[in-house]
Short mmCIF file of C-alpha atoms in Angstrom, two decimals:
data_model
loop_
_atom_site.label_atom_id
_atom_site.label_comp_id
_atom_site.label_asym_id
_atom_site.label_seq_id
_atom_site.Cartn_x
_atom_site.Cartn_y
_atom_site.Cartn_z
CA MET U 1048 -19.33 -12.22 -0.45
CA LYS U 1049 -22.89 -13.42 -0.95
CA THR U 1050 -23.91 -14.75 -4.34
CA ASN U 1051 -27.09 -16.12 -5.81
CA ILE U 1052 -25.23 -19.05 -7.33
CA LYS U 1053 -24.73 -22.17 -5.28
CA ALA U 1054 -21.09 -23.22 -4.99
CA GLY U 1055 -20.50 -26.56 -6.65
CA SER U 1056 -23.41 -26.22 -9.06
CA GLU U 1057 -23.22 -26.41 -12.84
CA ASP U 1058 -24.12 -22.72 -13.03
CA HIS U 1059 -21.25 -21.87 -10.71
CA LYS U 1060 -18.79 -23.90 -12.76
CA ALA U 1061 -19.98 -22.35 -16.02
CA LEU U 1062 -19.69 -18.82 -14.60
CA PHE U 1063 -16.19 -18.96 -13.14
CA CYS U 1064 -14.77 -20.80 -16.15
CA LYS U 1065 -16.45 -18.47 -18.66
CA GLN U 1066 -15.31 -15.36 -16.79
CA PHE U 1067 -11.75 -16.64 -16.80
CA ILE U 1068 -11.71 -17.47 -20.49
CA ASP U 1069 -13.55 -14.29 -21.55
CA THR U 1070 -11.07 -12.02 -19.76
CA TYR U 1071 -8.05 -13.53 -21.50
CA GLN U 1072 -5.67 -10.96 -23.00
CA ASP U 1073 -3.68 -11.81 -26.11
CA TYR U 1074 -0.14 -10.44 -26.23
CA ASP U 1075 3.42 -11.45 -27.01
CA PRO U 1076 5.96 -10.52 -24.29
CA SER U 1077 8.64 -9.81 -26.90
CA THR U 1078 6.53 -7.15 -28.64
CA LEU U 1079 5.32 -5.28 -25.54
CA PRO U 1080 6.28 -1.58 -25.40
CA TRP U 1081 9.40 -2.08 -23.30
CA PRO U 1082 10.81 1.37 -22.48
CA GLU U 1083 14.40 2.50 -22.80
CA LEU U 1084 15.85 2.88 -19.30
CA SER U 1085 18.37 5.38 -18.04
CA ASP U 1086 21.55 4.17 -16.37
CA LYS U 1087 20.02 5.02 -12.99
CA ASP U 1088 16.84 3.05 -13.73
CA LEU U 1089 18.88 0.10 -15.01
CA GLU U 1090 20.89 0.11 -11.80
CA ARG U 1091 17.72 0.01 -9.73
CA LEU U 1092 16.14 -2.75 -11.81
CA ARG U 1093 19.28 -4.87 -11.79
CA GLY U 1094 19.72 -4.30 -8.06
CA VAL U 1095 16.44 -6.01 -7.17
CA PRO U 1096 17.62 -9.32 -5.66
CA PHE U 1097 14.58 -11.45 -6.47
CA TRP U 1098 14.53 -11.77 -10.26
CA GLN U 1099 16.28 -15.15 -10.24
CA GLU U 1100 13.71 -16.55 -7.82
CA VAL U 1101 10.75 -14.91 -9.56
CA TYR U 1102 11.82 -16.34 -12.93
CA HIS U 1103 12.22 -19.81 -11.44
CA THR U 1104 8.87 -19.59 -9.63
CA GLU U 1105 6.99 -18.60 -12.80
CA ARG U 1106 8.59 -21.43 -14.79
CA ARG U 1107 7.71 -23.95 -12.09
CA ALA U 1108 4.15 -22.60 -11.91
CA GLY U 1109 3.66 -23.29 -15.61
CA ALA U 1110 5.08 -26.79 -15.22
CA ILE U 1111 2.74 -27.59 -12.30
CA VAL U 1112 -0.40 -26.33 -14.02
CA ASP U 1113 0.48 -28.02 -17.33
CA ALA U 1114 1.15 -31.34 -15.58
CA PHE U 1115 -2.09 -31.17 -13.58
CA THR U 1116 -4.33 -30.20 -16.53
CA PRO U 1117 -4.70 -33.68 -18.13
CA HIS U 1118 -5.86 -35.07 -14.77
CA VAL U 1119 -8.89 -32.76 -14.58
CA ALA U 1120 -11.93 -34.84 -15.47
CA ASP U 1121 -14.40 -32.03 -16.20
CA PRO U 1122 -13.80 -30.73 -19.76
CA VAL U 1123 -14.99 -27.19 -19.00
CA VAL U 1124 -12.71 -26.81 -15.98
CA ARG U 1125 -9.87 -28.53 -17.83
CA GLU U 1126 -10.06 -25.98 -20.66
CA ALA U 1127 -9.82 -23.09 -18.20
CA ILE U 1128 -6.90 -24.65 -16.29
CA ALA U 1129 -5.10 -25.29 -19.58
CA LEU U 1130 -5.42 -21.58 -20.35
CA GLN U 1131 -3.97 -20.75 -16.94
CA GLY U 1132 -1.01 -23.01 -17.68
CA PHE U 1133 -0.38 -21.09 -20.91
CA GLU U 1134 -0.54 -17.78 -19.05
CA GLU U 1135 1.86 -18.99 -16.35
CA ARG U 1136 4.36 -19.99 -19.04
CA ARG U 1137 3.86 -16.60 -20.68
CA HIS U 1138 4.62 -14.90 -17.36
CA ALA U 1139 7.93 -16.77 -17.26
CA ASP U 1140 8.58 -15.74 -20.86
CA LEU U 1141 7.85 -12.11 -19.99
CA ILE U 1142 10.36 -12.23 -17.13
CA ARG U 1143 12.90 -13.85 -19.48
CA VAL U 1144 12.43 -11.10 -22.07
CA MET U 1145 12.93 -8.45 -19.38
CA ILE U 1146 16.05 -10.20 -18.06
CA GLU U 1147 17.60 -10.38 -21.53
CA ARG U 1148 16.57 -6.89 -22.61
CA TYR U 1149 17.93 -5.12 -19.54
CA GLY U 1150 20.92 -7.32 -18.78
CA ILE U 1151 19.68 -8.60 -15.42
CA ASP U 1152 21.87 -11.21 -13.74
CA ALA U 1153 19.43 -14.13 -13.67
CA THR U 1154 19.38 -17.43 -15.53
CA ALA U 1155 17.05 -20.40 -15.89
CA GLN U 1156 17.81 -23.02 -13.26
CA PRO U 1157 16.79 -26.71 -13.52
CA LEU U 1158 13.26 -27.28 -12.28
CA GLU U 1159 12.69 -29.61 -9.36
CA ASP U 1160 10.92 -32.88 -10.01
CA LEU U 1161 7.18 -32.45 -9.64
CA PRO U 1162 5.50 -34.36 -6.80
CA ALA U 1163 3.44 -37.45 -7.55
CA ASP U 1164 0.31 -35.78 -6.13
CA LEU U 1165 -0.21 -33.14 -8.82
CA GLU U 1166 -3.58 -32.01 -7.48
CA THR U 1167 -2.09 -31.13 -4.10
CA ALA U 1168 0.77 -29.37 -5.90
CA PHE U 1169 -1.78 -27.32 -7.87
CA ILE U 1170 -3.68 -26.42 -4.69
CA ASP U 1171 -0.44 -25.47 -2.92
CA PHE U 1172 0.43 -23.27 -5.86
CA GLY U 1173 -3.02 -21.66 -5.90
CA PHE U 1174 -2.97 -20.67 -2.23
CA GLY U 1175 0.56 -19.37 -2.72
CA GLU U 1176 -0.69 -17.13 -5.52
CA CYS U 1177 -3.44 -15.82 -3.27
CA LEU U 1178 -0.93 -14.84 -0.59
CA ASP U 1179 1.67 -13.46 -3.00
CA SER U 1180 -0.90 -11.41 -4.90
CA PHE U 1181 -2.49 -9.86 -1.81
CA LEU U 1182 0.90 -8.68 -0.53
CA GLY U 1183 1.96 -7.81 -4.06
CA PHE U 1184 -0.95 -5.41 -4.49
CA GLY U 1185 0.38 -3.24 -1.67
CA ALA U 1186 4.03 -3.56 -2.69
CA PHE U 1187 3.19 -2.70 -6.32
CA LYS U 1188 1.37 0.45 -5.26
CA THR U 1189 4.22 1.49 -2.98
CA ALA U 1190 6.84 0.94 -5.71
CA ARG U 1191 4.82 2.82 -8.30
CA GLN U 1192 4.13 5.77 -6.03
CA SER U 1193 7.83 5.98 -5.15
CA GLU U 1194 8.64 6.23 -8.89
CA PHE U 1195 11.17 3.46 -8.42
CA LEU U 1196 11.03 2.79 -12.17
CA PRO U 1197 9.45 4.53 -15.17
CA ASP U 1198 5.67 4.38 -15.41
CA LYS U 1199 5.79 2.57 -18.77
CA LEU U 1200 7.50 -0.38 -17.13
CA PHE U 1201 4.90 -0.44 -14.38
CA ASP U 1202 2.22 -0.53 -17.10
CA ILE U 1203 3.70 -3.82 -18.29
CA PHE U 1204 3.86 -5.18 -14.75
CA ASP U 1205 0.23 -4.13 -14.29
CA THR U 1206 -0.72 -6.60 -17.02
CA LEU U 1207 0.79 -9.34 -14.86
CA MET U 1208 -1.05 -8.05 -11.80
CA PHE U 1209 -4.38 -8.22 -13.64
CA GLU U 1210 -3.69 -11.79 -14.73
CA GLU U 1211 -2.67 -12.79 -11.23
CA THR U 1212 -5.96 -11.36 -9.96
CA ARG U 1213 -7.82 -13.42 -12.57
CA HIS U 1214 -5.92 -16.51 -11.49
CA ILE U 1215 -6.78 -16.22 -7.82
CA VAL U 1216 -10.46 -15.46 -8.50
CA PHE U 1217 -10.57 -18.54 -10.71
CA PHE U 1218 -8.74 -20.61 -8.10
CA ILE U 1219 -10.98 -19.61 -5.20
CA ASN U 1220 -14.05 -20.52 -7.21
CA TYR U 1221 -12.46 -23.74 -8.43
CA MET U 1222 -11.72 -24.74 -4.84
CA ALA U 1223 -15.25 -23.92 -3.70
CA TRP U 1224 -16.64 -25.96 -6.60
CA ARG U 1225 -14.21 -28.82 -5.94
CA GLU U 1226 -14.83 -28.99 -2.19
CA ARG U 1227 -18.61 -28.89 -2.55
CA GLN U 1228 -18.37 -31.65 -5.14
CA ARG U 1229 -16.63 -33.71 -2.46
CA GLY U 1230 -19.16 -32.82 0.23
CA LEU U 1231 -16.84 -30.80 2.49
CA GLY U 1232 -18.59 -28.50 4.95
CA PRO U 1233 -17.56 -24.91 5.79
CA ILE U 1234 -15.52 -25.82 8.88
CA ARG U 1235 -13.42 -28.41 7.10
CA ARG U 1236 -12.95 -26.04 4.16
CA ALA U 1237 -11.79 -23.24 6.48
CA VAL U 1238 -9.32 -25.50 8.32
CA LYS U 1239 -7.97 -26.74 5.01
CA SER U 1240 -7.51 -23.19 3.73
CA LEU U 1241 -5.63 -22.16 6.87
CA ARG U 1242 -3.32 -25.13 6.51
CA PHE U 1243 -2.50 -24.32 2.89
CA TYR U 1244 -2.06 -20.61 3.63
CA GLY U 1245 0.38 -21.55 6.39
CA ARG U 1246 2.39 -23.62 3.93
CA ALA U 1247 2.33 -20.74 1.44
CA GLY U 1248 3.64 -18.37 4.10
CA GLY U 1249 6.54 -20.67 4.84
CA ARG U 1250 7.45 -20.86 1.15
CA LEU U 1251 7.28 -17.07 0.82
CA VAL U 1252 9.75 -16.61 3.69
CA GLY U 1253 12.05 -19.13 2.04
CA MET U 1254 11.81 -17.31 -1.29
CA VAL U 1255 12.78 -13.98 0.30
CA LYS U 1256 15.80 -15.58 1.97
CA ARG U 1257 16.92 -17.29 -1.23
CA GLY U 1258 16.41 -14.11 -3.23
CA GLN U 1259 18.95 -12.33 -1.05
CA GLU U 1260 21.64 -14.97 -1.42
CA PRO U 1261 23.24 -14.08 -4.81
CA ASN U 1262 24.39 -10.64 -3.61
CA ASP U 1263 23.47 -10.98 0.08
CA GLY U 1264 20.84 -8.33 -0.64
CA LYS U 1265 23.52 -5.69 0.08
CA ASP U 1266 23.31 -3.64 -3.10
CA PHE U 1267 19.54 -3.47 -2.98
CA ALA U 1268 19.37 -2.86 0.76
CA VAL U 1269 21.82 0.01 0.75
CA THR U 1270 21.03 1.84 -2.48
CA GLN U 1271 17.38 1.14 -3.18
CA THR U 1272 15.20 0.53 -0.16
CA SER U 1273 15.41 4.12 1.10
CA MET U 1274 13.04 5.00 -1.73
CA PHE U 1275 10.46 2.63 -0.28
CA LEU U 1276 11.16 3.17 3.40
CA GLU U 1277 11.04 6.95 3.36
CA GLY U 1278 7.82 7.69 5.19
CA PHE U 1279 7.04 3.96 5.28
CA SER U 1280 4.23 2.93 7.58
CA PHE U 1281 3.26 -0.68 8.23
CA THR U 1282 -0.33 0.45 8.76
CA ARG U 1283 -0.30 2.20 5.41
CA PHE U 1284 1.14 -0.88 3.70
CA VAL U 1285 -1.64 -3.06 5.11
CA GLU U 1286 -4.17 -0.44 4.01
CA ASP U 1287 -2.71 -0.47 0.50
CA CYS U 1288 -2.94 -4.27 0.34
CA TYR U 1289 -6.52 -4.15 1.59
CA ARG U 1290 -7.71 -1.34 -0.68
CA GLU U 1291 -5.86 -2.48 -3.78
CA ASN U 1292 -7.28 -5.96 -3.32
CA ALA U 1293 -10.80 -4.52 -3.18
CA ARG U 1294 -10.16 -2.29 -6.20
CA ARG U 1295 -8.80 -5.07 -8.36
CA MET U 1296 -11.49 -7.53 -7.30
CA SER U 1297 -14.20 -5.01 -8.25
CA ALA U 1298 -13.41 -5.68 -11.93
CA PHE U 1299 -14.95 -9.16 -11.68
CA ASP U 1300 -18.52 -10.41 -11.65
CA PRO U 1301 -19.89 -9.93 -8.10
CA GLU U 1302 -21.52 -13.35 -8.40
CA LEU U 1303 -18.05 -14.89 -8.29
CA MET U 1304 -16.48 -15.79 -4.98
CA GLN U 1305 -13.33 -13.93 -3.96
CA PRO U 1306 -10.55 -14.54 -1.41
CA ARG U 1307 -11.87 -13.58 2.02
CA LEU U 1308 -9.39 -14.80 4.62
CA LEU U 1309 -6.51 -12.40 3.95
CA PRO U 1310 -8.71 -9.30 3.44
CA SER U 1311 -10.57 -10.19 6.66
CA ILE U 1312 -7.32 -10.55 8.62
CA ALA U 1313 -6.04 -7.27 7.17
CA GLY U 1314 -9.30 -5.52 8.01
CA MET U 1315 -9.18 -6.72 11.62
CA ALA U 1316 -5.51 -5.76 11.90
CA LEU U 1317 -6.22 -2.25 10.62
CA ARG U 1318 -9.04 -1.77 13.09
CA GLY U 1319 -6.81 -3.01 15.90
CA MET U 1320 -3.88 -0.78 14.93
CA LYS U 1321 -6.09 2.27 14.65
CA ALA U 1322 -7.74 1.55 18.00
CA TRP U 1323 -4.35 1.10 19.65
CA ASP U 1324 -3.04 4.30 18.08
CA ALA U 1325 -6.07 6.23 19.31
CA ALA U 1326 -5.71 4.82 22.84
CA ARG U 1327 -1.95 5.29 23.28
CA PRO U 1328 -1.10 6.90 26.65
CA TRP U 1329 0.81 9.80 25.11
CA ARG U 1330 -2.33 10.99 23.37
CA LYS U 1331 -4.15 11.26 26.70
CA SER U 1332 -1.30 13.13 28.35
CA LYS U 1333 -0.63 15.69 25.62
CA PRO U 1334 -2.60 18.89 25.23
CA LYS U 1335 -5.33 18.86 22.63
CA GLU U 1336 -3.31 21.21 20.43
CA ALA U 1337 -0.38 18.77 20.31
CA GLN U 1338 -2.73 15.86 19.59
CA ARG U 1339 -4.18 17.73 16.63
CA GLU U 1340 -0.70 18.50 15.31
CA ALA U 1341 0.38 14.84 15.66
CA ALA U 1342 -2.76 13.69 13.81
#
């Protein structure tokens, strides 16, 4: 996205920090309008195998951001990152409230020792959020459309989705500001981003595997996924990620930078899948009437 503000400038720093602070939402997880759930809804919610891992990840995110904050030299950026740390801890608190309220089998596990290089840990975490959020946009839409849980519960989750979007917009602009401050050119920045995205992908795969361990994923796989997989299309999922990303990003100042790598990859993949679908041999061999019916 083109902007009139030069990355790394004082104006750029002021804009992305101010936008982040100005869009803060004040709420207490314990007083949110948590809905009463039916036995069927409770079974579905409790059957999701990832709550233990999600709770742990949110707690660790808060610890990383809090530990890194005092090491940020610029006072304006430090204030914004401190706010993010508070929000990450509040995300963990929200998950805890949900776990306790609905009797979900998940508990707080000891956090791993933080690495000595806190800045790299913060950057690792930021790229992980970018990847998780992009995929989460599509998954969230799919789950909501399937009516997997009551809409009022999705309204609460939507608050988290908005904050995650804020976090990744802030992070992308922070990284652009940071890298320009250090004199890194576009090629080195792109290579660095790819490396960190690759690491984030590896962690995501590990999280999915660990999330299935407590119950081997059996309860969820057998009784729940049919709601998502009925009529599931990988192309549609990628489209949902792509479109939901664009929709959520549209809420922010167009002068701010936004994640480009994942939307670009998704856009190219969609074009490729549609071109392949249009060129499949069976389409050429079938009568026009059958092609129209298949479309």
